[in-house]
């Protein structure tokens, strides 16, 4: 407390009356001259501090330092290089390069019909044309050529300059099929696989859940005007058909993962009842088809994501509901496959690096990178589809595995009827599962905190390994966010919903230094569904990939390429 006419000594913790210089002891702190001098010094210090606060707002960080490329070079000179500088530079340079329509001729597509599944192929280096297969009305498979001008903008009018194999209007109608869930390309065999989720009796239509499209390759020497891929294709071949005596198909294909090399399993199909390995050469499925889960002990129910490891022709990862990430080897029995428990059901996944790290997207806003070398893994996947014996998972587990020892002790196997019976005075399986299972949930090494997907199982997702960029759709309609796989930082948001496609195209802005969640965007967009179709593809003549998004309300694909809006803007 500051008392008028008194000086407080903090060391002695007492007040002294201010005295004149004539009566005060020499060098006394409570002399009038010393008190006045001290007050003046404090006022000067307070004024200087106030002045620093005022000029602090006048000094602003140069905007050039916020640019990924220029700011990254300056940061490198000072030894502070961001891990996501390469990804940020690529994302900042993406420009809207127009759209193409995937609407069947003479049919049209109503507003609100997005291209949910498509594949863009860029293998024709002679003509520079690309090939697109996709669906915009959820029941018609279409194909078309994709042409670009000198500014790399999509321009279908340029197709008039090429010698096409079919003079009918594009896009071409390939086949009418319902409930398509995935379209993927197998590069070694130049085969396009189309998966369907079917529950249709054979008397009402074709009961195939996997189709093969084999585009015809034409070799024309010194001809830059004839496409190497012939469209429309000659046939769309079903790989699996059921007879009429089998009734309703119970295998609903959810996703496809083409094998990276010329191995016997050409692709792996994820279904509602597990996985199926396919040999496209013999058109026969191989082994490892799992049964649907009927109890909490079964770890495989719906498989929504499958992917092969880099340069791995037999090892792949898959997952879905209830939230277990499996590492499978086609050369080993399914009992030896390893699995890891994750916090939520898995919707998408991509293998990174040497296959030891996996990028996983899931429900409840889960998106992260998991390192399988530092997560507890266990053996066993459940039951075989063709097995009538209910084999407990504990019999498939490693005897030294403490995760399964609890269940092995709490239940005993009845050898007579091969059933799993519970002993007396022991907890139920569900109680033990809830008690022990939470201790083995894996934590991501990199977490994407701004990712938002609460409950959508069908949602867009793509990853480009060269740039390290992840494109993931959010559960907010029309939102696609771009992330860095190295840091999990959100680099940019592309918003198709808040701005009309007919006027100015999708709104896009950088979000690298913004900590606000994308959930702050308006989530109520009548008639605009969540985006499902996203793909990275490096087109002929390009050094960087192009991002294709099925975000057009009238059945179109929008392309984003690295560059400038106009060739005159080049430095």
Coordinates of C-alpha atoms in Angstrom, one line a residue:
X1 CA 0.0 0.0 0.0
X2 CA 1.3 3.4 -1.0
X3 CA 0.8 5.9 1.9
X4 CA 1.3 9.6 1.1
X5 CA 4.3 11.0 2.8
X6 CA 5.8 7.6 3.6
X7 CA 8.4 5.4 1.9
X8 CA 8.1 1.6 2.1
X9 CA 11.3 -0.4 2.4
X10 CA 10.8 -3.8 0.9
X11 CA 13.8 -5.3 2.5
X12 CA 13.0 -4.1 6.0
X13 CA 9.2 -4.5 5.4
X14 CA 8.3 -1.2 7.1
X15 CA 7.3 2.4 6.3
X16 CA 9.6 5.4 6.8
X17 CA 8.4 9.0 6.8
X18 CA 9.8 11.0 4.0
X19 CA 12.2 13.6 5.5
X20 CA 14.0 16.6 4.1
X21 CA 17.6 16.3 3.1
X22 CA 18.7 18.4 6.0
X23 CA 17.2 16.0 8.7
X24 CA 17.5 12.7 6.9
X25 CA 20.6 10.5 7.3
X26 CA 23.1 10.5 4.5
X27 CA 22.1 8.4 1.5
X28 CA 18.8 7.5 3.2
X29 CA 16.3 6.0 0.8
X30 CA 13.4 8.0 2.4
X31 CA 15.0 11.4 1.9
X32 CA 12.9 13.7 -0.3
X33 CA 15.5 13.9 -3.1
X34 CA 15.9 10.1 -3.4
X35 CA 12.2 9.5 -3.3
X36 CA 11.6 12.1 -6.1
X37 CA 14.5 10.7 -8.2
X38 CA 13.1 7.1 -7.8
X39 CA 9.6 8.3 -8.8
X40 CA 11.0 10.0 -11.9
X41 CA 12.9 6.8 -12.9
X42 CA 9.8 4.7 -12.5
X43 CA 7.7 7.1 -14.7
X44 CA 10.4 7.0 -17.4
X45 CA 10.5 3.2 -17.3
X46 CA 6.7 3.0 -17.6
X47 CA 6.7 5.4 -20.5
X48 CA 9.4 3.4 -22.3
X49 CA 7.5 0.2 -21.9
X50 CA 4.3 1.8 -23.1
X51 CA 6.2 3.1 -26.1
X52 CA 7.5 -0.4 -26.9
X53 CA 3.9 -1.8 -26.8
X54 CA 2.8 1.0 -29.2
X55 CA 5.5 0.4 -31.8
X56 CA 5.2 -3.4 -31.5
X57 CA 1.9 -3.3 -33.5
X58 CA 3.6 -1.2 -36.2
X59 CA 6.2 -3.9 -36.9
X60 CA 4.7 -6.6 -39.1
X61 CA 6.2 -9.7 -40.4
X62 CA 6.8 -9.5 -44.1
X63 CA 4.0 -11.2 -46.1
X64 CA 6.6 -12.8 -48.3
X65 CA 7.8 -14.9 -45.4
X66 CA 4.4 -16.5 -45.2
X67 CA 4.7 -17.8 -48.8
X68 CA 5.8 -21.4 -48.7
X69 CA 8.4 -21.1 -51.5
X70 CA 10.1 -17.7 -50.8
X71 CA 9.6 -18.0 -47.0
X72 CA 11.0 -21.5 -47.1
X73 CA 14.2 -20.3 -48.8
X74 CA 14.6 -17.5 -46.2
X75 CA 14.0 -20.0 -43.4
X76 CA 16.6 -22.4 -44.9
X77 CA 19.2 -19.6 -44.8
X78 CA 18.5 -19.3 -41.0
X79 CA 18.6 -23.0 -40.5
X80 CA 14.8 -23.3 -39.7
X81 CA 13.4 -25.6 -42.5
X82 CA 9.8 -26.7 -42.1
X83 CA 9.2 -30.4 -42.6
X84 CA 6.2 -29.7 -44.8
X85 CA 7.8 -27.1 -47.0
X86 CA 7.7 -29.2 -50.2
X87 CA 4.1 -30.2 -49.6
X88 CA 3.1 -26.6 -48.8
X89 CA 4.8 -25.3 -52.0
X90 CA 2.9 -27.8 -54.1
X91 CA -0.4 -27.1 -52.5
X92 CA 0.0 -23.3 -52.7
X93 CA 0.7 -23.7 -56.5
X94 CA -2.4 -25.7 -57.3
X95 CA -4.7 -23.8 -59.7
X96 CA -8.2 -24.7 -60.9
X97 CA -7.9 -26.0 -64.5
X98 CA -11.5 -26.4 -65.4
X99 CA -13.9 -29.3 -65.4
X100 CA -15.2 -32.0 -67.8
X101 CA -18.7 -33.5 -67.8
X102 CA -19.4 -37.2 -67.2
X103 CA -23.0 -37.0 -68.2
X104 CA -24.5 -39.7 -70.5
X105 CA -25.5 -38.3 -73.9
X106 CA -29.2 -37.6 -74.3
X107 CA -29.8 -38.6 -70.7
X108 CA -28.5 -35.7 -68.6
X109 CA -27.9 -35.6 -64.9
X110 CA -29.9 -33.9 -62.2
X111 CA -28.4 -31.3 -59.9
X112 CA -26.8 -32.8 -56.9
X113 CA -25.4 -35.9 -58.7
X114 CA -21.6 -36.0 -58.0
X115 CA -19.1 -38.3 -59.6
X116 CA -18.6 -40.6 -56.7
X117 CA -16.2 -43.1 -58.3
X118 CA -13.9 -42.6 -61.2
X119 CA -10.4 -43.4 -62.6
X120 CA -8.2 -41.1 -64.7
X121 CA -5.4 -42.8 -66.6
X122 CA -2.5 -40.9 -68.0
X123 CA -0.5 -43.5 -69.9
X124 CA -0.8 -42.1 -73.4
X125 CA 2.5 -40.1 -73.7
X126 CA 2.3 -39.9 -77.5
X127 CA -0.9 -37.9 -77.9
X128 CA -1.1 -36.5 -74.4
X129 CA -4.7 -37.6 -74.0
X130 CA -6.0 -39.2 -70.8
X131 CA -8.7 -41.7 -70.3
X132 CA -11.5 -41.3 -67.8
X133 CA -13.9 -44.0 -66.5
X134 CA -16.5 -43.0 -64.0
X135 CA -20.2 -42.8 -62.9
X136 CA -22.2 -39.7 -62.3
X137 CA -25.7 -41.1 -62.0
X138 CA -24.8 -44.1 -59.8
X139 CA -26.0 -46.6 -62.5
X140 CA -24.1 -46.0 -65.8
X141 CA -20.4 -46.6 -66.3
X142 CA -19.1 -44.0 -68.7
X143 CA -15.7 -43.4 -70.5
X144 CA -14.2 -40.4 -72.3
X145 CA -11.0 -38.9 -73.4
X146 CA -9.5 -35.9 -71.5
X147 CA -7.8 -33.2 -73.5
X148 CA -5.9 -30.1 -72.3
X149 CA -4.7 -26.9 -73.9
X150 CA -1.3 -25.3 -73.7
X151 CA -2.2 -23.8 -70.3
X152 CA -3.1 -27.3 -69.1
X153 CA -6.7 -26.4 -68.8
X154 CA -9.3 -29.1 -69.5
X155 CA -10.9 -28.5 -72.9
X156 CA -13.0 -31.2 -74.5
X157 CA -13.4 -29.2 -77.7
X158 CA -9.8 -30.1 -78.6
X159 CA -10.9 -33.7 -79.2
X160 CA -12.1 -32.6 -82.6
X161 CA -8.5 -32.4 -83.6
X162 CA -7.8 -36.1 -82.9
X163 CA -8.6 -39.2 -84.9
X164 CA -10.9 -41.0 -82.4
X165 CA -11.9 -44.6 -82.8
X166 CA -15.6 -43.8 -82.4
X167 CA -17.3 -40.8 -83.8
X168 CA -20.3 -40.9 -81.4
X169 CA -20.8 -38.2 -78.8
X170 CA -18.8 -38.4 -75.6
X171 CA -18.8 -39.7 -73.0
X172 CA -19.4 -43.3 -74.1
X173 CA -21.8 -45.6 -72.3
X174 CA -19.8 -48.7 -71.3
X175 CA -22.3 -50.6 -69.1
X176 CA -25.3 -50.1 -66.9
X177 CA -24.6 -51.3 -63.4
X178 CA -25.9 -50.4 -60.0
X179 CA -24.2 -49.7 -56.6
X180 CA -20.6 -49.3 -57.8
X181 CA -18.3 -48.9 -54.9
X182 CA -14.8 -48.6 -56.3
X183 CA -12.9 -48.3 -59.6
X184 CA -9.1 -49.1 -59.6
X185 CA -6.4 -49.8 -62.3
X186 CA -4.0 -52.7 -62.3
X187 CA -0.9 -51.3 -64.1
X188 CA 1.0 -54.6 -64.9
X189 CA -2.0 -56.1 -66.8
X190 CA -3.5 -52.8 -67.9
X191 CA -6.8 -53.9 -66.3
X192 CA -9.5 -51.7 -64.7
X193 CA -11.5 -53.4 -61.9
X194 CA -15.0 -52.2 -61.0
X195 CA -16.5 -53.4 -57.7
X196 CA -20.2 -53.5 -56.8
X197 CA -22.1 -53.9 -53.6
X198 CA -24.9 -56.2 -54.8
X199 CA -27.8 -57.8 -53.0
X200 CA -29.8 -58.7 -56.1
X201 CA -31.4 -62.1 -56.9
X202 CA -30.1 -63.7 -60.1
X203 CA -33.6 -63.6 -61.6
X204 CA -33.5 -59.8 -61.4
X205 CA -30.2 -59.1 -63.0
X206 CA -26.5 -59.9 -63.1
X207 CA -25.1 -61.0 -59.7
X208 CA -21.4 -60.1 -60.1
X209 CA -19.6 -58.0 -57.6
X210 CA -16.3 -57.6 -59.6
X211 CA -15.9 -56.6 -63.2
X212 CA -12.8 -56.4 -65.4
X213 CA -12.3 -53.8 -68.2
X214 CA -9.4 -54.5 -70.6
X215 CA -8.8 -51.4 -72.7
X216 CA -7.5 -52.2 -76.1
X217 CA -4.0 -50.7 -76.7
X218 CA -3.3 -49.6 -80.3
X219 CA 0.3 -49.1 -81.5
X220 CA 0.5 -46.5 -84.2
X221 CA 4.0 -45.3 -85.1
X222 CA 4.6 -41.6 -85.5
X223 CA 1.0 -40.7 -85.0
X224 CA 0.3 -38.1 -82.4
X225 CA -3.4 -37.8 -83.2
X226 CA -4.6 -41.3 -82.6
X227 CA -5.2 -42.3 -78.9
X228 CA -3.4 -45.5 -77.8
X229 CA -6.4 -46.5 -75.7
X230 CA -9.5 -47.5 -77.7
X231 CA -12.8 -46.1 -76.4
X232 CA -15.4 -47.4 -75.9
X233 CA -14.0 -50.7 -74.7
X234 CA -15.1 -53.9 -76.3
X235 CA -16.3 -55.7 -73.2
X236 CA -16.9 -55.4 -69.5
X237 CA -16.3 -58.9 -68.2
X238 CA -17.7 -60.1 -64.8
X239 CA -15.2 -62.1 -62.8
X240 CA -17.7 -63.7 -60.5
X241 CA -21.1 -64.9 -61.4
X242 CA -23.5 -67.0 -59.3
X243 CA -26.0 -69.5 -60.7
X244 CA -29.7 -69.2 -60.2
X245 CA -29.8 -71.9 -57.6
X246 CA -27.7 -69.7 -55.3
X247 CA -30.3 -66.9 -55.0
X248 CA -29.3 -63.6 -53.5
X249 CA -25.6 -62.6 -53.5
X250 CA -24.3 -62.2 -50.0
X251 CA -20.9 -60.7 -51.0
X252 CA -21.0 -56.9 -51.2
X253 CA -17.6 -55.6 -52.5
X254 CA -16.6 -52.3 -50.8
X255 CA -13.1 -51.6 -52.1
X256 CA -10.4 -52.8 -54.4
X257 CA -6.6 -52.8 -54.0
X258 CA -4.6 -53.7 -57.2
X259 CA -1.3 -55.5 -56.7
X260 CA 1.7 -53.4 -57.5
X261 CA 3.5 -56.1 -59.4
X262 CA 2.9 -59.1 -61.6
X263 CA 2.0 -61.5 -58.8
X264 CA -0.6 -64.1 -58.7
X265 CA -3.1 -62.1 -56.7
X266 CA -4.0 -59.4 -59.2
X267 CA -6.1 -57.5 -56.7
X268 CA -7.7 -57.8 -53.2
X269 CA -11.4 -57.1 -52.8
X270 CA -12.7 -55.9 -49.4
X271 CA -16.2 -57.0 -48.8
X272 CA -18.8 -57.0 -46.0
X273 CA -17.7 -60.5 -45.0
X274 CA -13.9 -60.1 -45.2
X275 CA -11.5 -60.1 -48.2
X276 CA -11.1 -62.0 -51.4
X277 CA -7.8 -62.4 -53.3
X278 CA -8.4 -62.5 -57.1
X279 CA -6.2 -63.9 -59.9
X280 CA -7.3 -62.0 -63.0
X281 CA -5.4 -64.3 -65.4
X282 CA -7.4 -67.3 -64.5
X283 CA -10.5 -65.3 -63.5
X284 CA -10.7 -67.3 -60.3
X285 CA -10.6 -66.2 -56.7
X286 CA -7.9 -67.6 -54.4
X287 CA -8.1 -68.3 -50.7
X288 CA -8.7 -66.3 -47.6
X289 CA -12.3 -65.4 -47.7
X290 CA -13.5 -64.6 -44.2
X291 CA -16.9 -65.1 -42.7
X292 CA -19.2 -62.2 -41.5
X293 CA -18.8 -61.5 -37.8
X294 CA -21.6 -62.8 -35.5
X295 CA -20.1 -62.1 -32.1
X296 CA -17.7 -59.7 -30.3
X297 CA -15.0 -62.2 -30.7
X298 CA -14.9 -61.8 -34.5
X299 CA -12.4 -59.1 -35.5
X300 CA -13.5 -58.8 -39.2
X301 CA -16.9 -57.5 -40.3
X302 CA -17.0 -54.9 -43.0
X303 CA -13.7 -54.2 -44.9
X304 CA -13.7 -50.7 -46.2
X305 CA -10.0 -50.2 -47.0
X306 CA -7.3 -52.3 -48.5
X307 CA -3.8 -51.4 -49.8
X308 CA -0.6 -53.1 -50.7
X309 CA 2.7 -52.2 -49.2
X310 CA 5.2 -50.4 -51.5
X311 CA 7.0 -52.9 -53.8
X312 CA 5.1 -55.7 -52.0
X313 CA 3.2 -58.2 -54.2
X314 CA 1.9 -60.4 -51.4
X315 CA 1.8 -58.3 -48.2
X316 CA -1.1 -55.9 -47.8
X317 CA -3.0 -54.1 -45.1
X318 CA -6.8 -54.0 -44.7
X319 CA -9.3 -52.8 -42.1
X320 CA -12.9 -51.6 -41.5
X321 CA -15.3 -52.3 -38.8
X322 CA -15.0 -52.8 -35.8
X323 CA -11.6 -51.0 -36.1
X324 CA -8.7 -53.5 -36.5
X325 CA -5.8 -52.9 -38.9
X326 CA -4.6 -56.2 -40.3
X327 CA -1.3 -57.0 -41.9
X328 CA -1.9 -59.9 -44.2
X329 CA 0.5 -62.1 -46.3
X330 CA -1.1 -64.1 -49.2
X331 CA 1.6 -66.8 -48.7
X332 CA 0.7 -67.5 -45.1
X333 CA -2.5 -69.0 -43.6
X334 CA -4.9 -66.4 -42.2
X335 CA -4.2 -67.5 -38.6
X336 CA -0.7 -66.0 -38.9
X337 CA -1.9 -62.5 -39.9
X338 CA -1.2 -59.7 -37.5
X339 CA -3.7 -57.1 -36.4
X340 CA -3.6 -53.8 -34.4
X341 CA -6.6 -52.2 -32.6
X342 CA -7.3 -48.6 -33.6
X343 CA -9.5 -46.0 -31.9
X344 CA -12.3 -46.2 -34.4
X345 CA -13.6 -48.0 -37.5
X346 CA -11.3 -47.6 -40.6
X347 CA -12.6 -46.0 -43.7
X348 CA -9.5 -45.4 -45.8
X349 CA -5.8 -46.4 -45.6
X350 CA -2.6 -46.0 -47.5
X351 CA 0.8 -47.7 -46.9
X352 CA 3.8 -45.4 -46.6
X353 CA 7.5 -45.8 -47.1
X354 CA 8.6 -49.4 -46.6
X355 CA 5.2 -50.5 -45.5
X356 CA 5.9 -50.2 -41.7
X357 CA 3.9 -46.9 -41.5
X358 CA 0.3 -46.7 -42.5
X359 CA -1.9 -43.6 -43.1
X360 CA -5.3 -44.5 -41.7
X361 CA -8.6 -42.5 -41.9
X362 CA -11.5 -43.5 -39.7
X363 CA -14.7 -42.4 -38.1
X364 CA -14.9 -40.0 -35.1
X365 CA -12.5 -37.6 -36.8
X366 CA -9.6 -40.0 -36.8
X367 CA -6.8 -39.5 -39.3
X368 CA -3.2 -40.3 -38.5
X369 CA 0.0 -42.2 -39.3
X370 CA 0.6 -45.4 -37.4
X371 CA 4.0 -47.0 -37.1
X372 CA 3.5 -50.8 -36.9
X373 CA 6.9 -51.3 -35.4
X374 CA 5.8 -49.5 -32.2
X375 CA 2.3 -50.8 -31.8
X376 CA 1.2 -54.0 -30.0
X377 CA 0.1 -56.5 -32.6
X378 CA -1.7 -59.9 -32.3
X379 CA -2.6 -62.9 -34.4
X380 CA -5.9 -64.2 -35.6
X381 CA -8.8 -62.9 -37.7
X382 CA -11.8 -65.0 -36.9
X383 CA -13.5 -67.8 -38.8
X384 CA -13.4 -69.1 -42.4
X385 CA -16.5 -68.7 -44.5
X386 CA -16.5 -72.3 -45.5
X387 CA -16.0 -73.6 -41.9
X388 CA -18.9 -74.9 -39.9
X389 CA -16.7 -75.1 -36.7
X390 CA -16.7 -72.0 -34.5
X391 CA -13.0 -71.7 -33.6
X392 CA -12.3 -69.2 -30.8
X393 CA -9.7 -66.5 -31.6
X394 CA -7.7 -67.6 -28.6
X395 CA -6.8 -70.8 -30.3
X396 CA -5.3 -68.9 -33.2
X397 CA -3.3 -66.5 -30.9
X398 CA 0.2 -66.8 -29.8
X399 CA 0.3 -68.7 -26.4
X400 CA 2.7 -66.0 -25.0
X401 CA 0.3 -63.2 -26.0
X402 CA -1.1 -61.7 -22.8
X403 CA -3.9 -60.1 -24.9
X404 CA -5.5 -63.4 -25.5
X405 CA -4.5 -65.2 -22.2
X406 CA -7.4 -63.5 -20.4
X407 CA -9.9 -65.0 -22.8
X408 CA -8.1 -68.4 -22.8
X409 CA -8.5 -68.5 -19.0
X410 CA -12.0 -67.2 -18.9
X411 CA -13.3 -69.7 -21.4
X412 CA -12.6 -73.3 -22.1
X413 CA -13.0 -75.2 -25.4
X414 CA -15.5 -78.1 -25.4
X415 CA -13.7 -80.7 -27.5
X416 CA -16.8 -82.7 -28.0
X417 CA -18.9 -80.2 -30.0
X418 CA -16.3 -77.6 -30.8
X419 CA -18.1 -74.9 -29.0
X420 CA -16.8 -72.2 -26.7
X421 CA -18.5 -72.5 -23.3
X422 CA -18.0 -70.1 -20.3
X423 CA -16.9 -71.4 -17.0
X424 CA -18.7 -70.5 -13.8
X425 CA -18.2 -67.4 -11.7
X426 CA -16.4 -65.6 -14.5
X427 CA -17.1 -62.3 -16.3
X428 CA -18.8 -62.2 -19.6
X429 CA -16.8 -61.8 -22.8
X430 CA -18.0 -58.3 -23.4
X431 CA -17.0 -57.1 -20.0
X432 CA -13.5 -58.5 -20.4
X433 CA -13.3 -57.0 -23.9
X434 CA -14.1 -53.6 -22.6
X435 CA -11.7 -53.9 -19.7
X436 CA -8.7 -55.2 -21.5
X437 CA -9.2 -54.0 -25.1
X438 CA -8.7 -50.3 -24.3
X439 CA -5.2 -51.0 -23.1
X440 CA -4.1 -52.1 -26.5
X441 CA -5.5 -49.3 -28.7
X442 CA -2.7 -48.0 -30.8
X443 CA -1.7 -44.3 -30.8
X444 CA -0.7 -42.5 -34.1
X445 CA 2.8 -41.1 -34.4
X446 CA 1.3 -38.2 -36.5
X447 CA -2.2 -37.0 -35.8
X448 CA -4.2 -34.8 -38.2
X449 CA -6.1 -32.8 -35.6
X450 CA -8.2 -30.7 -38.0
X451 CA -9.7 -33.7 -39.9
X452 CA -13.4 -33.9 -39.6
X453 CA -15.5 -37.1 -40.3
X454 CA -17.8 -38.2 -37.6
X455 CA -19.8 -41.0 -39.2
X456 CA -19.4 -41.2 -43.0
X457 CA -18.0 -44.5 -44.3
X458 CA -18.1 -43.5 -47.9
X459 CA -16.0 -40.4 -48.2
X460 CA -13.2 -39.1 -50.5
X461 CA -9.6 -39.8 -49.8
X462 CA -6.3 -39.7 -51.8
X463 CA -2.6 -39.6 -51.1
X464 CA 0.4 -38.7 -53.3
X465 CA 3.7 -40.2 -52.2
X466 CA 5.9 -37.9 -54.3
X467 CA 4.6 -34.6 -52.8
X468 CA 3.5 -36.0 -49.4
X469 CA 0.1 -34.4 -49.8
X470 CA -3.1 -36.0 -48.4
X471 CA -6.5 -34.9 -49.9
X472 CA -9.3 -35.8 -47.6
X473 CA -13.0 -34.9 -47.8
X474 CA -14.8 -33.7 -44.7
X475 CA -18.2 -34.6 -43.5
X476 CA -19.2 -30.9 -44.2
X477 CA -20.7 -30.9 -47.7
X478 CA -18.4 -29.8 -50.4
X479 CA -15.2 -29.6 -48.2
X480 CA -11.9 -31.1 -49.3
X481 CA -8.9 -30.4 -47.1
X482 CA -5.2 -30.9 -48.1
X483 CA -2.7 -32.0 -45.4
X484 CA 1.0 -32.7 -45.1
X485 CA 1.7 -36.3 -44.3
X486 CA 4.9 -35.3 -42.6
X487 CA 3.4 -33.1 -39.9
X488 CA -0.3 -33.5 -40.2
X489 CA -0.8 -29.8 -40.7
X490 CA -3.7 -28.6 -42.8
X491 CA -2.4 -26.7 -45.8
X492 CA -5.4 -25.7 -47.7
X493 CA -9.2 -26.0 -47.9
X494 CA -11.2 -26.4 -51.2
X495 CA -14.8 -25.5 -50.7
X496 CA -17.2 -26.6 -53.5
X497 CA -20.4 -25.9 -51.6
X498 CA -20.3 -22.2 -50.7
X499 CA -19.7 -20.9 -54.2
X500 CA -21.5 -21.8 -57.4
X501 CA -19.7 -23.8 -59.9
X502 CA -21.3 -21.9 -62.7
X503 CA -20.0 -18.6 -61.7
X504 CA -16.5 -18.7 -60.1
X505 CA -15.8 -22.3 -59.3
X506 CA -14.9 -23.7 -55.9
X507 CA -13.5 -21.4 -53.3
X508 CA -10.0 -22.3 -52.2
X509 CA -7.8 -20.7 -49.6
X510 CA -4.7 -21.6 -47.6
X511 CA -5.0 -22.7 -44.0
X512 CA -1.4 -23.4 -43.2
X513 CA -1.1 -21.0 -40.3
X514 CA -4.8 -21.1 -39.3
X515 CA -5.6 -23.1 -36.2
X516 CA -9.4 -22.8 -36.7
X517 CA -11.1 -26.1 -37.4
X518 CA -12.7 -26.6 -40.8
X519 CA -15.9 -27.5 -38.9
X520 CA -16.4 -23.7 -38.6
X521 CA -17.5 -23.7 -42.3
X522 CA -21.3 -23.7 -42.9
X523 CA -22.4 -27.3 -42.8
X524 CA -25.9 -26.7 -44.0
X525 CA -25.8 -26.8 -47.9
X526 CA -29.1 -28.1 -49.2
X527 CA -28.7 -30.6 -52.0
X528 CA -24.9 -30.8 -51.7
X529 CA -23.7 -34.3 -50.6
X530 CA -20.3 -35.2 -49.1
X531 CA -17.6 -35.6 -51.7
X532 CA -16.5 -39.2 -52.4
X533 CA -14.4 -39.1 -55.6
X534 CA -10.8 -37.8 -55.2
X535 CA -7.7 -38.9 -57.2
X536 CA -4.1 -37.8 -57.8
X537 CA -2.7 -38.6 -61.2
X538 CA 0.4 -37.5 -63.1
X539 CA -0.7 -36.6 -66.6
X540 CA 1.6 -36.9 -69.7
X541 CA 4.1 -34.1 -69.9
X542 CA 3.7 -33.1 -66.2
X543 CA 6.3 -33.3 -63.5
X544 CA 3.8 -33.0 -60.7
X545 CA 0.4 -34.7 -60.1
X546 CA -3.0 -33.3 -60.9
X547 CA -5.7 -33.5 -58.3
X548 CA -9.1 -34.6 -59.6
X549 CA -12.2 -34.0 -57.5
X550 CA -15.8 -35.1 -58.2
X551 CA -17.2 -32.0 -56.7
X552 CA -19.4 -30.7 -59.5
X553 CA -23.1 -30.7 -58.9
X554 CA -23.9 -31.6 -62.5
X555 CA -21.8 -34.7 -62.9
X556 CA -18.4 -33.3 -63.6
X557 CA -14.7 -33.6 -62.6
X558 CA -12.7 -30.6 -61.6
X559 CA -8.9 -30.6 -62.0
X560 CA -6.3 -28.8 -59.9
X561 CA -2.7 -28.6 -61.4
X562 CA 0.5 -27.0 -60.2
X563 CA 1.2 -23.8 -62.2
X564 CA -0.3 -20.5 -63.0
X565 CA -3.7 -19.3 -64.1
X566 CA -2.4 -18.2 -67.5
X567 CA 0.8 -18.8 -69.4
X568 CA 1.4 -15.0 -69.5
X569 CA 1.8 -15.1 -65.8
X570 CA 5.0 -17.2 -66.1
X571 CA 8.0 -15.4 -64.8

